[in-house]
C-alpha cells in the first residue's frame, strides 16, 4: 500500500529568496565540484515553514543544463520513487525527506533503501529535511557521514523579513504610530489568563513586558558614545516586532503579517503585530501525535493512526488539536498552524519530546 | 527564696520563656521547611522548567538542603542566643549528649548524621529511582531521620538514613530524568533471531517514551539458552516516571510484530518430557 501523497506545502515563501543568498552560493560551489572526487551530498535542514522547498526550487534553477532531476515531496510517498532516482540525471533534488519514514515498526523501509542509494551512488543528492525529524534520525542512521555537507537554515533578520513580506504585499502599506501608546513606552502590559479551577473562572492578570525596541532606543548606539541611538522609525519598529514574534521564521512571519494586516485598511501600527498565544495542555499521547505532525509537517490521519495505534483516540486527539488552533486540516492532510510553531516547539520541549 | 521557674546551674537560665522561645524556633524551622518543600515541589513540576535548562530533580535537590539548614539554624540559635551556652557549658552539654547517645539515642543520631551525609554527598536526591534497604522506588522525601520512597505499587516505604552506612544504594538515574530500562523478550530457539532483533530495535526507537541522543544510546543483545533465546534491549526512557509504560509499549508492539512475522515464544517445557526415571524434572 502506498503512503498517502503529500502536496507541496504552501508556506507562502515567495520565489524570491531573501537571506539565503550565501547558502545558494555555497551550494553552487558544491555543484561545481560534482565532477571532482570531492563530491559531497547536501542536506538542507530547517524548521517547518523555513522555506526549504523554495530554496530547492532556486537550486534547481542553478542546476539547469546539468540534467538535473527535481524530485519533490509529492513523489516521496510514491513506491516507485527509487526507480525514478535511478533513471534521473547526475543531480538529484529530493524535498521533504522526513516523509520517507514513519515512526512505527516497519516504517523505515523506504528510508533505508534511499540512504543506501545515496551512500553508494555517484550522483549528487541535494535533500531537504525537517529539523525535528533530522534530530531524531541522526541517532539512528549515520546521516552526517552520508550528507557530509549540511546546511541549517538560519533565522532571518529584520531587513530580510521586511523585504520578504513587502515583496508579497499587494497594496500600499503605510506605517502609523498608535496614538494610544507612546512610542518611547518601554514597559507594556499584557494579560495572562490564569485558570481558577476551584471557582471555574479565568482570571486575567496584567503582566509587565519589556518592549526591547523602545528600550534599545534609550541607550547609546555604541559603547562610549554619549549620543542615544537614532530614533527608530515606525516602520522599523513594525518589522522588529515581526522579527521578535516570528523568531526569524519566514513562514511564521508571513502568517503573522497576514493576521495583522486587514486588507481593507492600508495602514499598520507596531502594536498590530501580535504573536498569538496558545494555551497548550495535552496528555502525553496527544503531545506525541502533535510531535509527529511537527516532524512530518504534512501527514494523513491514516498515517498517524498507524503511528499512534488507536483509531478512535486519533480522531478525538485531532479534533482537540484543531479546536485549540494548533493544527489545520486540508485535503485530509494535517499540518501545524505557522503561528503556533514556536508555542508547539516550546511545549514539546517541556514534555521532553523535543530535545 | 528560690525561684521555681529558674533552673540555675551550668546553663545560665532555663525558664518558661527560654523553653517557649526554643519551641517557637523549632516550630518556625518546621514551618519554613514545610513551606519551602511545598513551593519547591510545585516549582519542580512547572512544565516550562526545562526551557531554562533545569529539570524537576535539579530543583528538588534544594529541598533537603533547605530543610537541614532551617533545623540547624534553629538549633544553633537556641544554643547560642536563647540558652546562651558558653564554651565550658558546651562541653557539659556534649557530655549529656554523649550519655543520651549511650542510653539509646545512637540510632537517632546515626540517622541524622546519615541525613547530613545524604545532603552533602548526594548518593541520591529527591526524585531519583533507587534501591535501598531492599526496596525499589522513587525518593519522595529526605528527612532528618528517614528517606521516603514510593514503590511502583504505590506503597510508601520509610528507610532510616543510617542505611547508607551499612547497605549499598543503587541509584537508577543519578539525578537525571532519563533512565536506562532493560527489556528482555524470550523467543523460541527455532525462530529467526536476527529478524526478532530488528523488530525489537524498531519497537524501541519508535516508542513515544524513548530518549535518543549522543549520550543516550541503545544496545540490543542476543543470548542463546538451552530452550529459548533471549533478546535484551537496553534503552533510555525520556522520563523515569514512564519506566513501566515504556517497557509495556516496547514489549506489546514488539510481540504484535513478532506474531505477524511468525516469531513464537518458547514452547512450554513440560516436566514429564525431561524427567529421567527416578530423577526430578528439570
Coordinates of C-alpha atoms in Angstrom, one line a residue:
Chain A
X1 CA 0.0 0.0 0.0
X2 CA 1.5 3.3 -0.9
X3 CA 1.8 6.0 1.6
X4 CA -0.5 9.0 1.3
X5 CA 0.8 11.6 -1.0
X6 CA 1.6 15.0 0.2
X7 CA 1.2 18.2 -1.8
X8 CA 3.9 20.8 -1.9
X9 CA 3.3 23.0 1.1
X10 CA 2.0 26.4 0.8
X11 CA 4.4 28.0 3.2
X12 CA 3.8 31.3 1.4
X13 CA 7.5 32.0 0.8
X14 CA 7.9 33.9 -2.4
X15 CA 10.0 32.6 -5.2
X16 CA 12.4 35.4 -4.5
X17 CA 14.6 34.3 -1.7
X18 CA 15.7 36.7 1.0
X19 CA 18.5 35.9 3.4
X20 CA 19.7 32.7 1.8
X21 CA 22.0 34.2 -0.8
X22 CA 25.1 32.9 1.0
X23 CA 23.6 29.4 1.1
X24 CA 22.9 29.4 -2.6
X25 CA 26.5 30.5 -3.3
X26 CA 27.8 27.6 -1.2
X27 CA 25.5 25.1 -3.0
X28 CA 26.6 26.5 -6.3
X29 CA 30.2 25.7 -5.3
X30 CA 29.3 22.2 -4.3
X31 CA 27.5 21.6 -7.6
X32 CA 30.6 22.8 -9.4
X33 CA 32.7 20.1 -7.6
X34 CA 30.4 17.4 -8.9
X35 CA 32.9 16.0 -11.4
X36 CA 35.7 16.1 -8.9
X37 CA 36.3 13.4 -6.3
X38 CA 35.3 15.9 -3.6
X39 CA 31.6 15.3 -4.2
X40 CA 29.5 15.5 -1.1
X41 CA 25.8 15.1 -0.7
X42 CA 23.9 18.0 0.7
X43 CA 21.3 18.1 3.4
X44 CA 19.4 21.3 3.9
X45 CA 17.9 21.2 7.4
X46 CA 15.3 23.7 8.6
X47 CA 12.2 24.2 10.7
X48 CA 8.8 23.9 9.2
X49 CA 7.9 27.0 7.1
X50 CA 11.6 28.0 6.9
X51 CA 11.4 27.9 3.1
X52 CA 13.3 24.7 2.3
X53 CA 11.2 23.8 -0.7
X54 CA 11.5 27.3 -2.1
X55 CA 15.3 27.1 -1.7
X56 CA 15.3 23.8 -3.5
X57 CA 13.3 25.4 -6.4
X58 CA 16.0 28.0 -6.6
X59 CA 18.7 25.4 -6.5
X60 CA 17.0 23.6 -9.4
X61 CA 17.5 26.8 -11.4
X62 CA 21.2 26.7 -10.7
X63 CA 21.3 23.1 -11.9
X64 CA 19.8 23.9 -15.3
X65 CA 21.8 22.2 -18.1
X66 CA 23.2 19.7 -15.7
X67 CA 20.4 17.2 -16.5
X68 CA 19.0 17.6 -13.0
X69 CA 16.0 15.8 -11.8
X70 CA 13.7 17.7 -9.4
X71 CA 12.1 15.3 -7.0
X72 CA 9.5 16.9 -4.8
X73 CA 7.5 15.8 -1.9
X74 CA 4.6 14.7 -3.9
X75 CA 6.8 11.9 -5.2
X76 CA 8.4 10.9 -2.0
X77 CA 5.3 9.0 -1.0
X78 CA 5.3 7.0 -4.3
X79 CA 6.5 3.4 -4.0
X80 CA 8.4 3.8 -7.3
X81 CA 10.5 6.7 -6.3
X82 CA 13.7 4.6 -6.2
X83 CA 13.3 3.8 -9.9
X84 CA 12.8 7.4 -10.6
X85 CA 16.0 8.3 -8.8
X86 CA 17.9 5.6 -10.7
X87 CA 16.7 7.0 -14.1
X88 CA 17.4 10.6 -13.1
X89 CA 20.3 12.8 -14.1
X90 CA 23.5 13.3 -12.2
X91 CA 22.0 15.7 -9.7
X92 CA 19.0 14.6 -7.7
X93 CA 17.0 17.0 -5.7
X94 CA 14.8 15.5 -3.0
X95 CA 12.5 17.6 -1.0
X96 CA 10.9 16.7 2.4
X97 CA 13.0 13.6 3.2
X98 CA 11.2 13.3 6.5
X99 CA 8.3 11.8 4.5
X100 CA 10.5 8.8 3.7
X101 CA 9.9 7.3 7.2
X102 CA 7.1 6.8 9.6
X103 CA 7.7 6.4 13.4
X104 CA 6.4 2.8 13.6
X105 CA 7.7 -0.7 13.3
X106 CA 8.4 -1.3 9.6
X107 CA 8.2 2.4 8.9
X108 CA 11.9 2.8 7.9
X109 CA 12.0 0.6 4.9
X110 CA 11.9 3.4 2.3
X111 CA 14.4 5.5 4.2
X112 CA 16.8 2.5 4.4
X113 CA 16.6 2.0 0.6
X114 CA 17.0 5.7 -0.1
X115 CA 20.0 6.1 2.2
X116 CA 21.7 3.0 0.6
X117 CA 21.3 4.5 -2.8
X118 CA 22.6 7.9 -1.7
X119 CA 25.6 6.3 0.0
X120 CA 26.5 4.2 -3.0
X121 CA 25.5 6.3 -5.9
X122 CA 27.8 8.6 -8.0
X123 CA 25.0 11.2 -8.3
X124 CA 24.9 14.3 -6.2
X125 CA 21.9 14.4 -3.9
X126 CA 20.6 17.7 -2.6
X127 CA 18.0 17.0 0.0
X128 CA 15.8 18.9 2.4
X129 CA 14.9 17.7 5.9
X130 CA 12.6 18.8 8.7
X131 CA 14.8 19.9 11.6
X132 CA 12.9 17.8 14.2
X133 CA 13.0 14.6 12.0
X134 CA 16.7 15.1 11.3
X135 CA 17.4 15.4 15.1
X136 CA 15.6 12.1 15.6
X137 CA 17.0 10.2 12.7
X138 CA 20.6 11.3 13.1
X139 CA 20.8 9.0 16.2
X140 CA 19.5 6.0 14.1
X141 CA 21.5 6.5 10.9
X142 CA 24.9 7.8 10.0
X143 CA 23.3 10.8 8.3
X144 CA 26.2 13.1 9.0
X145 CA 28.6 10.9 7.0
X146 CA 26.1 10.3 4.2
X147 CA 25.4 14.0 3.9
X148 CA 28.7 15.5 4.6
X149 CA 27.7 19.0 3.5
X150 CA 24.9 20.1 5.8
X151 CA 23.2 23.5 5.8
X152 CA 21.0 24.6 8.7
X153 CA 18.7 27.3 7.5
X154 CA 19.3 30.4 9.7
X155 CA 16.8 32.7 11.2
X156 CA 16.1 35.7 9.1
X157 CA 16.9 39.2 10.3
X158 CA 14.6 42.2 10.3
X159 CA 15.6 43.5 6.9
X160 CA 15.2 40.2 5.2
X161 CA 11.8 39.7 6.7
X162 CA 10.8 43.2 5.7
X163 CA 11.9 42.5 2.1
X164 CA 10.1 39.2 2.2
X165 CA 6.7 40.4 3.4
X166 CA 6.8 43.7 1.4
X167 CA 7.5 41.7 -1.8
X168 CA 4.3 39.9 -1.5
X169 CA 2.2 42.9 -0.2
X170 CA -0.4 43.6 -2.8
X171 CA -1.3 47.1 -1.6
X172 CA 0.4 50.2 -0.5
X173 CA 1.2 49.9 3.2
X174 CA 1.5 53.0 5.5
X175 CA 3.1 52.7 8.9
X176 CA 1.5 54.8 11.6
X177 CA 2.0 55.3 15.3
X178 CA -0.6 54.1 17.6
X179 CA -1.9 57.2 19.3
X180 CA -2.8 55.4 22.5
X181 CA 0.7 54.1 23.1
X182 CA 3.7 56.4 23.4
X183 CA 6.5 55.3 21.1
X184 CA 9.0 55.6 24.0
X185 CA 7.0 53.4 26.3
X186 CA 9.3 50.5 27.0
X187 CA 7.1 48.8 29.6
X188 CA 3.9 47.5 28.3
X189 CA 1.3 45.3 29.9
X190 CA -0.3 42.2 28.5
X191 CA -2.9 39.9 30.1
X192 CA -2.1 36.4 31.3
X193 CA -5.1 34.1 31.7
X194 CA -5.0 32.1 34.9
X195 CA -7.5 29.3 35.4
X196 CA -9.1 29.2 38.8
X197 CA -10.4 25.6 38.6
X198 CA -12.0 25.8 42.1
X199 CA -14.2 28.7 41.1
X200 CA -14.5 27.7 37.4
X201 CA -13.3 31.1 36.3
X202 CA -10.4 32.5 34.4
X203 CA -8.6 35.5 35.9
X204 CA -6.7 37.9 33.6
X205 CA -3.6 39.2 35.4
X206 CA -1.7 42.1 33.8
X207 CA 1.9 41.1 33.3
X208 CA 4.6 43.7 32.6
X209 CA 6.6 43.1 29.4
X210 CA 9.6 45.0 28.1
X211 CA 9.4 46.4 24.6
X212 CA 13.0 45.9 23.6
X213 CA 13.0 48.2 20.5
X214 CA 11.7 51.1 22.7
X215 CA 14.2 50.2 25.4
X216 CA 17.1 50.0 22.9
X217 CA 16.4 53.4 21.6
X218 CA 17.1 54.9 25.0
X219 CA 20.6 53.7 25.1
X220 CA 23.6 55.0 23.1
X221 CA 24.1 53.3 19.8
X222 CA 27.8 52.5 20.5
X223 CA 29.6 51.9 23.8
X224 CA 31.3 55.1 24.8
X225 CA 29.1 57.3 22.7
X226 CA 27.0 59.8 24.6
X227 CA 24.5 60.1 21.7
X228 CA 21.4 58.0 22.0
X229 CA 20.6 55.7 19.1
X230 CA 18.9 57.3 16.3
X231 CA 15.2 57.2 16.9
X232 CA 13.8 54.2 15.1
X233 CA 11.1 54.8 12.6
X234 CA 7.6 53.3 13.0
X235 CA 8.3 51.1 10.0
X236 CA 11.5 49.7 11.7
X237 CA 9.6 49.0 14.9
X238 CA 6.9 47.2 13.0
X239 CA 9.4 44.8 11.4
X240 CA 11.4 44.5 14.7
X241 CA 8.2 43.3 16.3
X242 CA 7.5 41.0 13.4
X243 CA 11.0 39.5 13.8
X244 CA 10.5 39.0 17.5
X245 CA 7.1 37.4 17.0
X246 CA 8.2 35.1 14.2
X247 CA 11.6 34.4 15.7
X248 CA 13.0 34.8 12.2
X249 CA 11.0 32.1 10.5
X250 CA 9.7 33.3 7.1
X251 CA 6.6 31.2 7.0
X252 CA 5.6 32.2 10.5
X253 CA 6.4 35.9 9.8
X254 CA 4.1 35.8 6.7
X255 CA 1.3 34.2 8.7
X256 CA 1.6 36.8 11.5
X257 CA 1.8 39.6 8.9
X258 CA -1.3 38.3 7.2
X259 CA -3.3 38.2 10.5
X260 CA -2.0 41.7 11.5
X261 CA -2.8 43.5 8.3
X262 CA -6.5 43.7 7.5
X263 CA -7.0 44.0 3.7
X264 CA -9.4 46.9 3.8
X265 CA -7.0 49.2 5.6
X266 CA -3.6 50.1 4.2
X267 CA -2.1 51.1 7.5
X268 CA -0.4 49.2 10.3
X269 CA 1.0 50.2 13.7
X270 CA 3.7 48.3 15.6
X271 CA 1.1 47.2 18.1
X272 CA -0.9 45.5 15.3
X273 CA 1.9 42.8 15.1
X274 CA 0.8 40.4 17.7
X275 CA 2.1 37.0 18.3
X276 CA -0.8 34.6 19.0
X277 CA -0.6 33.0 22.4
X278 CA -1.7 29.3 22.7
X279 CA -2.5 27.7 26.0
X280 CA -1.4 24.1 25.4
X281 CA -2.3 21.4 27.9
X282 CA -2.2 17.9 26.4
X283 CA -1.9 14.4 27.6
X284 CA 1.2 12.5 26.6
X285 CA -0.4 10.7 23.7
X286 CA -1.8 13.9 22.3
X287 CA 1.6 15.5 22.6
X288 CA 3.2 12.6 20.8
X289 CA 0.7 13.0 18.0
X290 CA 1.4 16.7 17.7
X291 CA 5.1 15.9 17.7
X292 CA 4.6 13.6 14.7
X293 CA 2.7 16.3 12.8
X294 CA 5.5 18.7 13.6
X295 CA 8.1 16.2 12.4
X296 CA 6.4 15.3 9.2
X297 CA 4.8 18.7 8.5
X298 CA 2.1 17.2 6.3
X299 CA 0.5 13.9 7.4
X300 CA -2.7 12.0 6.8
X301 CA -5.0 10.7 9.6
X302 CA -4.3 7.1 8.2
X303 CA -0.6 7.6 8.7
X304 CA -1.0 9.0 12.2
X305 CA -3.3 6.1 13.1
X306 CA -0.5 3.7 12.1
X307 CA 1.9 5.5 14.4
X308 CA -0.4 6.0 17.4
X309 CA -2.2 2.8 17.0
X310 CA -5.7 3.6 18.4
X311 CA -8.1 4.8 15.7
X312 CA -10.8 6.3 18.0
X313 CA -8.3 8.2 20.0
X314 CA -6.5 9.6 17.0
X315 CA -9.7 11.2 15.7
X316 CA -10.5 12.7 19.1
X317 CA -7.0 14.0 19.5
X318 CA -7.1 15.6 16.1
X319 CA -10.4 17.4 16.8
X320 CA -9.0 18.6 20.1
X321 CA -5.8 20.0 18.4
X322 CA -7.9 21.6 15.7
X323 CA -10.2 23.2 18.2
X324 CA -7.2 24.8 20.0
X325 CA -6.0 26.2 16.7
X326 CA -2.7 24.3 16.7
X327 CA -3.2 22.4 13.5
X328 CA -5.1 22.7 10.3
X329 CA -6.7 20.0 8.1
X330 CA -6.7 20.4 4.4
X331 CA -7.4 17.7 1.9
X332 CA -7.4 15.2 4.8
X333 CA -3.8 16.2 5.5
X334 CA -2.8 17.6 8.8
X335 CA -0.2 20.3 9.3
X336 CA 0.6 22.7 12.2
X337 CA -0.5 26.3 12.0
X338 CA 2.5 28.5 11.3
X339 CA 1.7 31.0 14.0
X340 CA 1.6 28.1 16.5
X341 CA 5.0 26.7 15.6
X342 CA 7.1 28.2 18.4
X343 CA 4.4 27.6 21.0
X344 CA 4.3 24.0 20.0
X345 CA 8.0 23.6 20.0
X346 CA 8.3 25.1 23.5
X347 CA 5.5 22.9 24.7
X348 CA 7.0 19.7 23.3
X349 CA 10.4 20.7 24.8
X350 CA 8.7 21.0 28.2
X351 CA 7.3 17.4 27.9
X352 CA 10.7 16.2 26.6
X353 CA 9.5 15.0 23.2
X354 CA 11.8 17.6 21.5
X355 CA 15.4 17.9 22.7
Chain B
X1 CA 13.7 32.1 98.4
X2 CA 14.5 30.0 95.3
X3 CA 12.7 30.8 92.1
X4 CA 11.0 27.6 91.0
X5 CA 10.9 28.8 87.4
X6 CA 14.6 29.2 87.1
X7 CA 17.0 26.3 87.0
X8 CA 20.3 27.6 87.9
X9 CA 23.5 25.7 87.1
X10 CA 25.9 25.3 84.3
X11 CA 23.4 26.6 81.7
X12 CA 22.8 30.2 82.6
X13 CA 19.0 30.1 82.8
X14 CA 16.3 27.8 81.6
X15 CA 12.9 29.2 82.4
X16 CA 9.5 29.1 80.8
X17 CA 10.4 31.8 78.4
X18 CA 13.5 30.1 77.0
X19 CA 11.6 26.8 76.6
X20 CA 8.8 28.6 74.8
X21 CA 11.3 30.5 72.6
X22 CA 13.1 27.3 71.8
X23 CA 9.9 25.6 70.9
X24 CA 8.9 28.6 68.8
X25 CA 12.2 28.4 66.9
X26 CA 11.8 24.7 66.2
X27 CA 8.2 25.3 65.0
X28 CA 9.4 28.1 62.8
X29 CA 12.1 25.8 61.3
X30 CA 9.4 23.1 60.8
X31 CA 7.1 25.6 59.1
X32 CA 9.8 27.1 57.0
X33 CA 10.9 23.6 55.8
X34 CA 7.3 22.6 55.0
X35 CA 6.7 25.8 53.1
X36 CA 10.0 25.5 51.2
X37 CA 9.2 21.9 50.4
X38 CA 5.8 22.8 49.1
X39 CA 7.0 25.7 47.0
X40 CA 9.9 23.8 45.5
X41 CA 7.8 20.7 44.8
X42 CA 5.3 22.8 42.9
X43 CA 8.0 24.7 41.1
X44 CA 9.7 21.4 40.1
X45 CA 6.5 20.3 38.3
X46 CA 6.3 23.6 36.3
X47 CA 6.2 22.4 32.7
X48 CA 8.5 25.1 31.3
X49 CA 11.3 24.4 33.7
X50 CA 13.5 22.7 31.1
X51 CA 13.3 25.7 28.8
X52 CA 15.6 27.3 31.4
X53 CA 17.9 24.3 31.4
X54 CA 16.5 22.9 34.6
X55 CA 14.6 19.8 35.5
X56 CA 12.5 18.8 38.4
X57 CA 15.3 16.9 40.1
X58 CA 17.7 19.9 40.0
X59 CA 15.0 21.9 41.8
X60 CA 14.3 19.2 44.3
X61 CA 17.9 19.0 45.3
X62 CA 17.3 22.1 47.3
X63 CA 14.6 20.6 49.5
X64 CA 16.7 18.5 51.9
X65 CA 19.4 21.2 51.8
X66 CA 17.0 23.9 53.0
X67 CA 15.3 21.5 55.4
X68 CA 18.6 20.8 57.2
X69 CA 19.7 24.4 57.0
X70 CA 16.5 25.5 58.8
X71 CA 16.7 22.9 61.5
X72 CA 20.4 23.5 62.2
X73 CA 19.9 27.3 62.2
X74 CA 17.1 26.8 64.7
X75 CA 19.3 24.6 66.9
X76 CA 22.2 27.0 66.7
X77 CA 20.0 29.9 67.6
X78 CA 18.6 28.1 70.6
X79 CA 22.0 27.1 71.9
X80 CA 23.8 30.4 71.2
X81 CA 21.2 33.0 71.8
X82 CA 18.4 31.6 73.9
X83 CA 20.3 29.3 76.2
X84 CA 23.4 31.4 75.9
X85 CA 25.7 28.4 76.3
X86 CA 29.4 29.3 76.9
X87 CA 32.3 27.1 75.8
X88 CA 32.6 25.2 79.2
X89 CA 28.9 24.7 79.2
X90 CA 29.0 23.3 75.7
X91 CA 31.5 20.7 77.0
X92 CA 29.0 19.7 79.7
X93 CA 26.2 19.7 77.1
X94 CA 28.3 17.4 74.9
X95 CA 28.7 15.1 77.9
X96 CA 25.0 15.0 78.4
X97 CA 24.5 14.3 74.7
X98 CA 27.1 11.5 74.8
X99 CA 25.2 10.0 77.8
X100 CA 22.0 10.3 75.8
X101 CA 23.5 8.5 72.9
X102 CA 24.8 5.8 75.2
X103 CA 21.3 5.3 76.6
X104 CA 19.7 4.6 73.2
X105 CA 19.7 7.7 71.1
X106 CA 22.6 6.4 69.0
X107 CA 20.2 5.2 66.3
X108 CA 18.5 8.6 66.0
X109 CA 21.9 10.3 66.0
X110 CA 23.2 7.9 63.2
X111 CA 20.0 8.7 61.2
X112 CA 20.6 12.5 61.5
X113 CA 24.3 12.1 60.6
X114 CA 23.2 9.9 57.7
X115 CA 20.8 12.5 56.6
X116 CA 23.5 15.1 56.6
X117 CA 25.8 12.9 54.6
X118 CA 23.0 12.3 52.0
X119 CA 22.7 16.1 51.7
X120 CA 26.4 16.6 51.3
X121 CA 27.4 13.6 49.3
X122 CA 24.2 13.2 47.4
X123 CA 24.2 9.4 46.8
X124 CA 20.6 10.1 45.8
X125 CA 18.2 13.0 45.6
X126 CA 14.5 13.6 45.8
X127 CA 13.0 12.3 42.6
X128 CA 15.6 9.6 42.0
X129 CA 14.7 6.0 41.5
X130 CA 16.7 4.0 44.0
X131 CA 17.0 0.5 45.6
X132 CA 17.8 0.8 49.3
X133 CA 17.1 -1.4 52.2
X134 CA 15.7 -4.0 49.8
X135 CA 13.1 -1.6 48.4
X136 CA 12.9 0.0 44.9
X137 CA 11.1 3.2 44.3
X138 CA 11.1 7.0 43.8
X139 CA 12.6 9.1 46.5
X140 CA 9.8 11.5 47.6
X141 CA 11.4 13.0 50.8
X142 CA 14.8 13.1 52.6
X143 CA 14.0 14.0 56.2
X144 CA 16.2 14.4 59.2
X145 CA 15.7 10.7 60.2
X146 CA 14.3 8.8 57.3
X147 CA 14.2 8.8 53.5
X148 CA 10.8 8.1 52.0
X149 CA 10.3 6.0 48.8
X150 CA 7.2 5.3 46.8
X151 CA 7.4 1.9 45.3
X152 CA 5.9 1.1 41.8
X153 CA 2.8 -0.4 43.6
X154 CA 2.3 3.0 45.4
X155 CA 3.5 1.9 48.8
X156 CA 5.3 4.4 50.9
X157 CA 8.5 3.0 52.5
X158 CA 10.4 4.8 55.1
X159 CA 14.1 3.8 55.2
X160 CA 16.3 5.1 58.0
X161 CA 19.1 7.5 56.8
X162 CA 21.7 5.4 58.6
X163 CA 21.1 2.7 55.9
X164 CA 23.7 4.4 53.8
X165 CA 26.4 3.4 56.4
X166 CA 25.9 -0.4 56.1
X167 CA 23.9 -1.1 52.9
X168 CA 24.7 -0.3 49.2
X169 CA 22.4 2.1 47.5
X170 CA 21.6 1.6 43.8
X171 CA 20.6 4.8 42.0
X172 CA 19.0 4.1 38.6
X173 CA 19.1 7.7 37.2
X174 CA 21.5 9.6 39.4
X175 CA 19.8 12.9 39.2
X176 CA 18.8 12.7 35.6
X177 CA 15.3 12.4 34.2
X178 CA 16.5 9.9 31.6
X179 CA 16.9 6.3 32.8
X180 CA 18.1 3.1 31.2
X181 CA 15.5 0.5 31.0
X182 CA 16.4 -3.2 30.2
X183 CA 13.7 -5.2 28.4
X184 CA 14.0 -8.9 27.8
X185 CA 12.0 -10.9 25.3
X186 CA 12.3 -14.6 25.0
X187 CA 11.7 -16.4 21.7
X188 CA 11.7 -20.0 20.5
X189 CA 15.2 -21.1 19.6
X190 CA 14.0 -22.2 16.1
X191 CA 12.8 -18.7 15.2
X192 CA 14.8 -16.1 13.2
X193 CA 16.6 -14.2 15.9
X194 CA 18.0 -11.6 13.5
X195 CA 14.5 -10.6 12.4
X196 CA 13.4 -10.5 16.0
X197 CA 16.3 -8.2 16.9
X198 CA 15.4 -5.9 14.1
X199 CA 11.7 -5.8 15.2
X200 CA 12.7 -5.2 18.8
X201 CA 15.1 -2.4 17.7
X202 CA 12.3 -0.7 15.8
X203 CA 9.9 -1.1 18.7
X204 CA 12.3 0.6 20.9
X205 CA 13.4 3.5 18.7
X206 CA 9.8 4.3 17.7
X207 CA 8.4 4.3 21.2
X208 CA 6.9 7.6 22.3
X209 CA 8.9 7.3 25.6
X210 CA 12.3 6.7 24.2
X211 CA 15.2 9.1 24.6
X212 CA 17.8 9.1 21.8
X213 CA 20.8 11.4 21.9
X214 CA 24.6 11.2 21.7
X215 CA 24.7 10.3 25.4
X216 CA 21.6 8.0 25.3
X217 CA 22.3 5.1 23.0
X218 CA 20.6 1.8 22.8
X219 CA 22.0 -1.7 22.7
X220 CA 20.5 -5.0 21.5
X221 CA 21.9 -8.3 22.8
X222 CA 21.2 -11.9 21.9
X223 CA 21.9 -14.8 24.1
X224 CA 21.0 -18.5 23.5
X225 CA 19.9 -20.7 26.3
X226 CA 19.1 -24.4 26.0
X227 CA 15.3 -24.0 25.5
X228 CA 15.0 -20.3 24.3
X229 CA 16.8 -17.3 23.0
X230 CA 16.8 -14.1 25.0
X231 CA 16.8 -10.8 23.2
X232 CA 17.7 -8.0 25.5
X233 CA 17.4 -4.3 24.6
X234 CA 18.8 -1.5 26.7
X235 CA 17.5 1.9 26.0
X236 CA 16.7 5.2 27.8
X237 CA 13.3 6.3 28.7
X238 CA 12.9 10.1 28.4
X239 CA 11.5 10.5 31.9
X240 CA 11.9 7.7 34.5
X241 CA 8.2 8.2 35.5
X242 CA 7.4 6.4 32.2
X243 CA 9.7 3.5 33.0
X244 CA 6.9 0.9 33.1
X245 CA 4.7 2.4 30.3
X246 CA 7.9 2.4 28.2
X247 CA 8.6 -1.3 28.9
X248 CA 5.0 -2.2 28.2
X249 CA 4.9 -0.1 25.0
X250 CA 8.0 -1.7 23.6
X251 CA 7.0 -5.3 24.6
X252 CA 3.5 -5.0 23.4
X253 CA 4.3 -3.6 19.9
X254 CA 7.3 -6.0 19.5
X255 CA 5.1 -9.0 20.3
X256 CA 2.4 -7.8 17.9
X257 CA 5.0 -7.7 15.2
X258 CA 6.6 -11.0 16.2
X259 CA 3.3 -12.7 15.7
X260 CA 2.9 -11.2 12.2
X261 CA 6.4 -12.3 11.4
X262 CA 5.9 -15.9 12.7
X263 CA 8.2 -15.5 15.7
X264 CA 7.0 -17.6 18.5
X265 CA 7.5 -17.5 22.3
X266 CA 9.5 -20.5 23.7
X267 CA 7.5 -23.7 23.9
X268 CA 6.3 -24.8 27.4
X269 CA 8.8 -27.3 28.7
X270 CA 6.7 -29.9 30.5
X271 CA 8.4 -31.6 33.4
X272 CA 7.5 -35.1 32.2
X273 CA 9.3 -34.6 28.9
X274 CA 12.6 -34.2 30.7
X275 CA 12.1 -36.4 33.7
X276 CA 14.5 -39.2 33.9
X277 CA 13.5 -42.3 35.6
X278 CA 13.8 -41.8 39.3
X279 CA 15.0 -38.2 38.9
X280 CA 13.1 -35.0 39.5
X281 CA 12.0 -32.9 36.5
X282 CA 14.1 -30.1 35.1

